[in-house]
Amino acid sequence: QTGCGHAVVAPGSAHFGRGSGPIWLDNVECTGQESALTHCTHRGFGENNCGHGEDASVICSGDLQKPQISLSPSQVVNWGEKVEITCSRSTNSTQLYSTLSGTFVLKNRQGSMNMKKFSTQTDATFIFPKADFSLNGSYFCEYQTEVPEQGIIYYPQGNTADLSVIVKLEKPSISLTSAHSMVIYSPVKISVPRGSAFSITCSTHSTFPDGLFYLIKSKTNITKSPQAFGHSIFYMAYFEFPEIDVEDSGEYACVYGINISSASFKSLPSKSLQVTVIATSSSSVVAGVVSFLVIVLVVLVIGYWVWRKKWRVAGTMVQFSSKFQERTKDKDDQSNGAVDERERTNQIYEHQQLCSPVITNNEVQSEDLAGQVCNELEPLIDP
């Protein structure tokens, strides 16, 4: 009523001096929980049989301030995250009860929570290791302390603070891999030859396991993957395209989704990856043929060079062998010439013996037919 907090002591006999004027209350009896003197029992207004020497007095505790509330890490937390709610009271030295210990009470507007914690300090912290959706709501703190001969002193109810538990999923990443050649215009624009095989990989960092990836094409068609796999907080999934066709062209994006407490949650889409399927053109065929011919030509040149090198070595050996044989032949010819000259001499000698007339008893015999033949043949024999 006077704005000075709870009454600590109520001395009588005009403790602060005699008053003046009418006396409105007499025989007043209070329990200490009343918020005004008129709430205490008395004889009635203006009914009294006392004087100002019996004037009542009161000593107050001062204005008791509301306990404060704070949420950590913030008023919006992720599902499964650790949450701490701290209640604290003022340490204003003007308050009579500022040095006393007491009990903090944490409550919510829904009435489903009423947690108490005794503290000899000026604050108390209520810890929730894993936040879930049951913690959603508005919270406030109360504080009470017991004063000797005064009983329990209740501080005013504190202000409220809202706590929201959400499921926050990070944007996944998207990438494309292929064993075939690709034309990469930018990190988000790729051209792939028609008929080639490729795969799109979706990945994300998340504290929520057992999720699924969704591949969105041109913001319309959605393909759901098998359950994502990974370790700890990293998960990924593959979307295979064994033989890509023109209708597979479009913008692709990944979405990660989970189910918690019969509710579905999905992340925001990843960056779009624009895939363009190009048909194999005649120029590509020509380029392939030219490449093949170049390879064949290189092989032939290398083969010719190796063959020529071997031929030069073989020619040198043949030339050496020919010269050796010629020298050997010259020597043989010289030897044969000497033999032929001896044979010629022998032939001439035999011919002379054959063609000479027979001399017997100092008479020369006339030549016979054989001798005629010899004379006829003599001109044929070179001297």
Short mmCIF file of C-alpha atoms in Angstrom, two decimals:
data_model
loop_
_atom_site.label_atom_id
_atom_site.label_comp_id
_atom_site.label_asym_id
_atom_site.label_seq_id
_atom_site.Cartn_x
_atom_site.Cartn_y
_atom_site.Cartn_z
CA GLN A 1 0.00 0.00 0.00
CA THR A 2 2.86 2.37 0.80
CA GLY A 3 5.08 1.05 -2.03
CA CYS A 4 7.93 0.00 0.24
CA GLY A 5 7.68 -3.74 -0.12
CA HIS A 6 6.85 -6.28 2.54
CA ALA A 7 6.49 -5.28 6.20
CA VAL A 8 9.41 -6.48 8.27
CA VAL A 9 8.51 -5.11 11.69
CA ALA A 10 5.38 -3.29 12.92
CA PRO A 11 6.35 -1.54 16.17
CA GLY A 12 3.67 0.35 18.17
CA SER A 13 3.45 3.26 20.57
CA ALA A 14 4.12 5.91 17.93
CA HIS A 15 7.57 4.59 17.01
CA PHE A 16 8.08 7.40 14.49
CA GLY A 17 6.22 10.01 16.60
CA ARG A 18 2.66 10.96 17.41
CA GLY A 19 0.29 11.69 14.62
CA SER A 20 -2.58 14.13 14.40
CA GLY A 21 -6.11 14.18 13.10
CA PRO A 22 -8.87 11.59 13.23
CA ILE A 23 -8.08 8.00 14.18
CA TRP A 24 -9.77 5.71 11.68
CA LEU A 25 -8.68 2.22 12.78
CA ASP A 26 -8.28 0.67 16.21
CA ASN A 27 -7.44 -2.82 17.38
CA VAL A 28 -5.92 -3.70 13.96
CA GLU A 29 -4.60 -7.27 13.55
CA CYS A 30 -2.58 -8.28 10.42
CA THR A 31 -0.98 -11.57 9.38
CA GLY A 32 1.69 -9.98 7.14
CA GLN A 33 0.23 -11.20 3.87
CA GLU A 34 -2.21 -8.36 3.41
CA SER A 35 -1.51 -5.82 0.69
CA ALA A 36 -3.25 -2.96 2.56
CA LEU A 37 -4.14 -2.03 6.14
CA THR A 38 -7.80 -2.09 5.35
CA HIS A 39 -7.46 -5.82 4.62
CA CYS A 40 -6.52 -6.45 8.24
CA THR A 41 -9.22 -7.08 10.88
CA HIS A 42 -10.30 -4.01 12.91
CA ARG A 43 -13.28 -2.60 14.87
CA GLY A 44 -14.53 -0.56 11.94
CA PHE A 45 -13.75 2.74 10.34
CA GLY A 46 -13.73 5.58 12.84
CA GLU A 47 -14.42 3.29 15.80
CA ASN A 48 -11.66 3.68 18.38
CA ASN A 49 -10.95 4.22 22.03
CA CYS A 50 -7.27 5.18 21.70
CA GLY A 51 -5.09 8.23 21.31
CA HIS A 52 -2.17 9.13 19.09
CA GLY A 53 0.21 7.70 21.61
CA GLU A 54 -0.73 4.29 20.32
CA ASP A 55 -0.14 5.11 16.67
CA ALA A 56 1.08 2.14 14.64
CA SER A 57 4.36 2.05 12.74
CA VAL A 58 5.87 -0.26 10.10
CA ILE A 59 9.36 -0.99 8.83
CA CYS A 60 9.35 -2.24 5.16
CA SER A 61 11.78 -4.36 3.23
CA GLY A 62 11.80 -1.97 0.33
CA ASP A 63 10.40 -2.42 -3.18
CA LEU A 64 10.99 -6.05 -4.12
CA GLN A 65 11.99 -6.27 -7.79
CA LYS A 66 10.76 -8.94 -10.15
CA PRO A 67 13.12 -11.83 -10.81
CA GLN A 68 14.58 -11.87 -14.32
CA ILE A 69 14.60 -14.71 -16.85
CA SER A 70 17.11 -15.49 -19.63
CA LEU A 71 17.30 -18.28 -22.23
CA SER A 72 20.46 -19.83 -23.64
CA PRO A 73 21.58 -20.19 -26.39
CA SER A 74 18.58 -18.14 -27.54
CA GLN A 75 14.81 -18.00 -27.48
CA VAL A 76 14.77 -20.11 -30.67
CA VAL A 77 16.59 -23.44 -30.38
CA ASN A 78 17.00 -26.45 -32.60
CA TRP A 79 15.34 -29.72 -31.76
CA GLY A 80 17.70 -31.87 -29.66
CA GLU A 81 19.79 -28.87 -28.63
CA LYS A 82 20.76 -28.15 -25.03
CA VAL A 83 18.70 -25.38 -23.42
CA GLU A 84 19.40 -23.45 -20.21
CA ILE A 85 16.83 -21.18 -18.50
CA THR A 86 18.25 -18.93 -15.78
CA CYS A 87 16.27 -17.08 -13.11
CA SER A 88 18.00 -14.26 -11.23
CA ARG A 89 17.13 -11.60 -8.66
CA SER A 90 18.44 -8.11 -8.07
CA THR A 91 21.34 -7.49 -5.72
CA ASN A 92 20.20 -3.98 -4.85
CA SER A 93 21.71 -3.22 -1.42
CA THR A 94 18.66 -1.14 -0.41
CA GLN A 95 16.61 -4.29 -0.20
CA LEU A 96 16.48 -5.86 3.21
CA TYR A 97 16.41 -9.40 1.84
CA SER A 98 19.10 -9.03 -0.83
CA THR A 99 21.61 -11.09 1.16
CA LEU A 100 19.19 -13.88 2.07
CA SER A 101 19.05 -17.26 0.28
CA GLY A 102 15.84 -18.41 -1.29
CA THR A 103 14.03 -20.56 -3.80
CA PHE A 104 13.57 -19.86 -7.51
CA VAL A 105 10.49 -21.21 -9.20
CA LEU A 106 10.25 -21.72 -13.01
CA LYS A 107 6.75 -21.84 -14.45
CA ASN A 108 5.10 -21.61 -17.86
CA ARG A 109 1.82 -20.10 -18.94
CA GLN A 110 0.44 -23.48 -19.93
CA GLY A 111 0.71 -24.60 -16.29
CA SER A 112 2.61 -27.75 -17.27
CA MET A 113 5.83 -26.74 -15.53
CA ASN A 114 6.55 -25.88 -11.90
CA MET A 115 10.23 -26.47 -11.16
CA LYS A 116 11.92 -25.25 -7.98
CA LYS A 117 15.59 -24.80 -7.14
CA PHE A 118 17.02 -23.53 -3.85
CA SER A 119 20.00 -21.21 -4.18
CA THR A 120 22.31 -19.35 -1.87
CA GLN A 121 23.30 -17.19 -4.83
CA THR A 122 21.38 -14.56 -6.69
CA ASP A 123 20.44 -16.90 -9.54
CA ALA A 124 19.57 -20.47 -10.44
CA THR A 125 19.79 -22.29 -13.80
CA PHE A 126 17.38 -24.96 -15.06
CA ILE A 127 19.05 -27.25 -17.64
CA PHE A 128 17.28 -29.24 -20.38
CA PRO A 129 19.85 -31.51 -22.12
CA LYS A 130 17.78 -32.08 -25.28
CA ALA A 131 15.05 -29.73 -26.29
CA ASP A 132 11.90 -31.15 -27.81
CA PHE A 133 8.58 -29.72 -28.85
CA SER A 134 7.15 -30.03 -25.32
CA LEU A 135 9.34 -27.09 -24.29
CA ASN A 136 7.53 -24.68 -26.59
CA GLY A 137 5.81 -21.99 -24.52
CA SER A 138 6.07 -18.85 -22.37
CA TYR A 139 8.13 -19.00 -19.16
CA PHE A 140 8.49 -16.78 -16.10
CA CYS A 141 10.31 -16.90 -12.77
CA GLU A 142 9.22 -16.46 -9.17
CA TYR A 143 11.35 -16.04 -6.08
CA GLN A 144 10.60 -16.61 -2.40
CA THR A 145 12.65 -16.36 0.74
CA GLU A 146 11.96 -17.11 4.39
CA VAL A 147 12.52 -14.38 6.97
CA PRO A 148 12.86 -15.28 10.64
CA GLU A 149 9.70 -14.34 12.58
CA GLN A 150 8.18 -13.09 9.32
CA GLY A 151 7.64 -16.29 7.39
CA ILE A 152 7.95 -16.60 3.62
CA ILE A 153 8.37 -13.46 1.57
CA TYR A 154 7.13 -13.77 -2.03
CA TYR A 155 8.69 -11.61 -4.71
CA PRO A 156 6.49 -10.35 -7.52
CA GLN A 157 6.09 -12.59 -10.56
CA GLY A 158 8.69 -11.95 -13.24
CA ASN A 159 8.20 -11.08 -16.87
CA THR A 160 7.64 -13.81 -19.45
CA ALA A 161 9.98 -15.10 -22.15
CA ASP A 162 8.95 -17.25 -25.12
CA LEU A 163 10.86 -20.40 -26.08
CA SER A 164 10.48 -21.92 -29.54
CA VAL A 165 11.84 -25.34 -30.52
CA ILE A 166 12.29 -25.74 -34.25
CA VAL A 167 13.88 -28.13 -36.73
CA LYS A 168 16.49 -26.22 -38.70
CA LEU A 169 18.05 -28.06 -41.61
CA GLU A 170 20.98 -26.68 -43.56
CA LYS A 171 20.85 -26.30 -47.31
CA PRO A 172 22.37 -29.39 -48.91
CA SER A 173 25.05 -29.32 -51.61
CA ILE A 174 24.68 -30.69 -55.14
CA SER A 175 27.32 -31.97 -57.57
CA LEU A 176 27.49 -33.99 -60.80
CA THR A 177 30.00 -36.68 -61.73
CA SER A 178 30.41 -38.55 -65.02
CA ALA A 179 32.95 -40.86 -66.63
CA HIS A 180 32.35 -39.11 -69.94
CA SER A 181 33.57 -35.72 -71.04
CA MET A 182 31.54 -32.74 -69.89
CA VAL A 183 31.52 -29.09 -70.83
CA ILE A 184 31.45 -27.04 -67.64
CA TYR A 185 30.38 -23.47 -68.30
CA SER A 186 30.17 -22.59 -64.60
CA PRO A 187 29.80 -24.41 -61.27
CA VAL A 188 26.03 -24.50 -61.86
CA LYS A 189 25.85 -25.04 -65.63
CA ILE A 190 27.04 -28.27 -67.28
CA SER A 191 26.60 -29.88 -70.71
CA VAL A 192 26.65 -33.68 -70.99
CA PRO A 193 26.71 -35.79 -74.20
CA ARG A 194 23.56 -37.74 -74.94
CA GLY A 195 23.74 -41.42 -74.02
CA SER A 196 26.43 -40.97 -71.38
CA ALA A 197 26.03 -42.08 -67.77
CA PHE A 198 26.30 -39.70 -64.85
CA SER A 199 25.18 -39.33 -61.25
CA ILE A 200 24.06 -36.43 -59.06
CA THR A 201 25.33 -36.35 -55.48
CA CYS A 202 23.40 -34.66 -52.67
CA SER A 203 25.16 -34.04 -49.33
CA THR A 204 24.61 -32.09 -46.14
CA HIS A 205 25.77 -31.54 -42.57
CA SER A 206 23.00 -32.34 -40.11
CA THR A 207 22.51 -33.45 -36.53
CA PHE A 208 19.41 -35.34 -37.64
CA PRO A 209 20.15 -38.88 -38.86
CA ASP A 210 17.86 -41.23 -40.81
CA GLY A 211 16.87 -38.54 -43.28
CA LEU A 212 16.04 -38.69 -46.98
CA PHE A 213 17.25 -36.67 -49.94
CA TYR A 214 14.87 -35.42 -52.60
CA LEU A 215 16.05 -34.52 -56.10
CA ILE A 216 13.91 -31.76 -57.60
CA LYS A 217 13.96 -31.21 -61.37
CA SER A 218 12.87 -27.85 -62.74
CA LYS A 219 11.00 -27.20 -59.47
CA THR A 220 8.30 -29.73 -60.39
CA ASN A 221 9.33 -33.37 -60.56
CA ILE A 222 10.56 -34.85 -57.28
CA THR A 223 12.56 -38.04 -56.96
CA LYS A 224 13.02 -39.55 -53.51
CA SER A 225 16.29 -41.27 -52.71
CA PRO A 226 16.92 -44.28 -50.51
CA GLN A 227 17.86 -43.48 -46.95
CA ALA A 228 20.85 -41.15 -46.75
CA PHE A 229 24.11 -42.65 -45.54
CA GLY A 230 27.08 -41.12 -43.78
CA HIS A 231 28.87 -40.74 -40.49
CA SER A 232 28.30 -38.49 -37.49
CA ILE A 233 26.91 -35.27 -38.95
CA PHE A 234 27.66 -35.72 -42.69
CA TYR A 235 25.14 -37.49 -44.93
CA MET A 236 24.87 -38.03 -48.68
CA ALA A 237 22.97 -39.89 -51.41
CA TYR A 238 23.46 -40.66 -55.12
CA PHE A 239 20.96 -40.35 -57.98
CA GLU A 240 22.13 -42.48 -60.92
CA PHE A 241 21.38 -41.80 -64.61
CA PRO A 242 22.65 -44.86 -66.57
CA GLU A 243 21.95 -43.34 -70.01
CA ILE A 244 21.01 -39.69 -70.17
CA ASP A 245 18.62 -38.44 -72.81
CA VAL A 246 17.41 -35.05 -73.99
CA GLU A 247 14.38 -35.13 -71.68
CA ASP A 248 16.77 -35.28 -68.73
CA SER A 249 17.82 -31.69 -69.39
CA GLY A 250 16.74 -29.21 -66.74
CA GLU A 251 17.60 -27.58 -63.42
CA TYR A 252 18.24 -29.93 -60.52
CA ALA A 253 18.28 -29.18 -56.78
CA CYS A 254 18.59 -31.24 -53.59
CA VAL A 255 16.36 -31.15 -50.50
CA TYR A 256 16.98 -32.97 -47.21
CA GLY A 257 14.00 -34.15 -45.18
CA ILE A 258 13.40 -35.88 -41.84
CA ASN A 259 10.49 -37.09 -39.73
CA ILE A 260 10.34 -36.19 -36.02
CA SER A 261 7.44 -36.90 -33.70
CA SER A 262 5.16 -37.78 -36.62
CA ALA A 263 5.97 -34.45 -38.28
CA SER A 264 7.87 -33.92 -41.52
CA PHE A 265 10.53 -31.28 -41.97
CA LYS A 266 12.45 -30.32 -45.10
CA SER A 267 15.40 -28.08 -45.77
CA LEU A 268 15.49 -25.27 -48.26
CA PRO A 269 16.54 -26.36 -51.78
CA SER A 270 20.22 -26.35 -52.65
CA LYS A 271 21.67 -24.24 -55.41
CA SER A 272 20.33 -25.25 -58.81
CA LEU A 273 22.48 -27.27 -61.19
CA GLN A 274 21.54 -26.72 -64.85
CA VAL A 275 22.17 -29.81 -66.96
CA THR A 276 22.01 -29.62 -70.75
CA VAL A 277 22.05 -32.84 -72.78
CA ILE A 278 23.70 -32.40 -76.18
CA ALA A 279 23.44 -34.83 -79.11
CA THR A 280 26.65 -36.24 -80.63
CA SER A 281 27.24 -34.06 -83.74
CA SER A 282 28.98 -34.96 -87.06
CA SER A 283 31.79 -32.63 -86.10
CA SER A 284 32.39 -34.75 -83.06
CA VAL A 285 32.54 -37.86 -85.26
CA VAL A 286 34.97 -36.15 -87.63
CA ALA A 287 37.07 -35.07 -84.69
CA GLY A 288 37.13 -38.64 -83.45
CA VAL A 289 38.15 -40.00 -86.88
CA VAL A 290 40.86 -37.37 -87.23
CA SER A 291 42.19 -38.22 -83.82
CA PHE A 292 42.29 -41.91 -84.76
CA LEU A 293 44.13 -41.21 -88.01
CA VAL A 294 46.65 -39.03 -86.23
CA ILE A 295 47.33 -41.83 -83.78
CA VAL A 296 47.76 -44.34 -86.64
CA LEU A 297 50.10 -41.96 -88.48
CA VAL A 298 52.23 -41.51 -85.38
CA VAL A 299 52.46 -45.29 -84.98
CA LEU A 300 53.50 -45.71 -88.64
CA VAL A 301 56.17 -43.02 -88.39
CA ILE A 302 57.62 -44.63 -85.29
CA GLY A 303 57.54 -48.05 -86.98
CA TYR A 304 59.27 -46.71 -90.11
CA TRP A 305 61.95 -45.02 -88.04
CA VAL A 306 62.65 -48.26 -86.15
CA TRP A 307 62.72 -50.30 -89.40
CA ARG A 308 65.09 -47.84 -91.13
CA LYS A 309 67.43 -47.91 -88.17
CA LYS A 310 67.57 -51.70 -88.29
CA TRP A 311 68.04 -51.65 -92.14
CA ARG A 312 71.04 -49.34 -91.88
CA VAL A 313 72.73 -51.74 -89.49
CA ALA A 314 71.97 -54.68 -91.81
CA GLY A 315 73.30 -52.78 -94.92
CA THR A 316 76.57 -52.05 -93.22
CA MET A 317 77.05 -55.76 -92.47
CA VAL A 318 76.22 -56.76 -96.09
CA GLN A 319 78.67 -54.19 -97.51
CA PHE A 320 81.42 -55.44 -95.26
CA SER A 321 80.71 -59.06 -96.27
CA SER A 322 80.77 -58.19 -100.02
CA LYS A 323 84.13 -56.46 -99.80
CA PHE A 324 85.56 -59.41 -97.91
CA GLN A 325 84.28 -61.88 -100.53
CA GLU A 326 85.74 -59.77 -103.40
CA ARG A 327 89.17 -59.79 -101.81
CA THR A 328 88.96 -63.54 -101.28
CA LYS A 329 87.89 -64.03 -104.91
CA ASP A 330 90.86 -61.99 -106.20
CA LYS A 331 93.25 -64.19 -104.31
CA ASP A 332 91.53 -67.30 -105.62
CA ASP A 333 91.68 -65.97 -109.16
CA GLN A 334 95.40 -65.36 -108.86
CA SER A 335 95.92 -68.90 -107.59
CA ASN A 336 93.74 -70.34 -110.35
CA GLY A 337 95.65 -68.33 -112.95
CA ALA A 338 98.91 -69.93 -111.96
CA VAL A 339 97.36 -73.35 -112.09
CA ASP A 340 95.88 -72.68 -115.55
CA GLU A 341 99.29 -71.50 -116.89
CA ARG A 342 100.91 -74.72 -115.73
CA GLU A 343 98.13 -76.76 -117.33
CA ARG A 344 98.54 -74.77 -120.60
CA THR A 345 102.26 -75.43 -120.62
CA ASN A 346 101.63 -79.12 -120.07
CA GLN A 347 99.10 -79.20 -122.87
CA ILE A 348 101.53 -77.55 -125.31
CA TYR A 349 104.23 -79.97 -124.27
CA GLU A 350 101.96 -82.96 -124.78
CA HIS A 351 100.87 -81.58 -128.12
CA GLN A 352 104.45 -81.23 -129.28
CA GLN A 353 105.10 -84.76 -128.23
CA LEU A 354 102.08 -85.91 -130.06
CA CYS A 355 102.75 -84.00 -133.23
CA SER A 356 106.56 -84.58 -133.56
CA PRO A 357 107.64 -87.12 -136.31
CA VAL A 358 108.97 -90.46 -135.14
CA ILE A 359 112.66 -90.86 -135.80
CA THR A 360 113.93 -94.40 -136.04
CA ASN A 361 117.31 -95.38 -137.22
CA ASN A 362 118.03 -91.78 -138.22
CA GLU A 363 115.17 -91.80 -140.61
CA VAL A 364 112.22 -89.73 -140.53
CA GLN A 365 108.99 -91.52 -140.96
CA SER A 366 106.30 -89.87 -143.07
CA GLU A 367 103.50 -88.47 -141.13
CA ASP A 368 100.38 -90.44 -140.84
CA LEU A 369 96.76 -89.38 -140.50
CA ALA A 370 97.27 -88.48 -136.96
CA GLY A 371 100.08 -86.24 -137.84
CA GLN A 372 98.01 -84.53 -140.42
CA VAL A 373 95.38 -83.91 -137.91
CA CYS A 374 97.96 -82.42 -135.61
CA ASN A 375 99.26 -80.12 -138.33
CA GLU A 376 95.81 -79.01 -139.06
CA LEU A 377 95.18 -78.32 -135.42
CA GLU A 378 98.46 -76.52 -134.77
CA PRO A 379 97.22 -73.17 -135.94
CA LEU A 380 94.47 -73.52 -133.30
CA ILE A 381 97.03 -73.60 -130.54
CA ASP A 382 98.43 -70.29 -129.54
CA PRO A 383 102.21 -70.23 -129.30
#
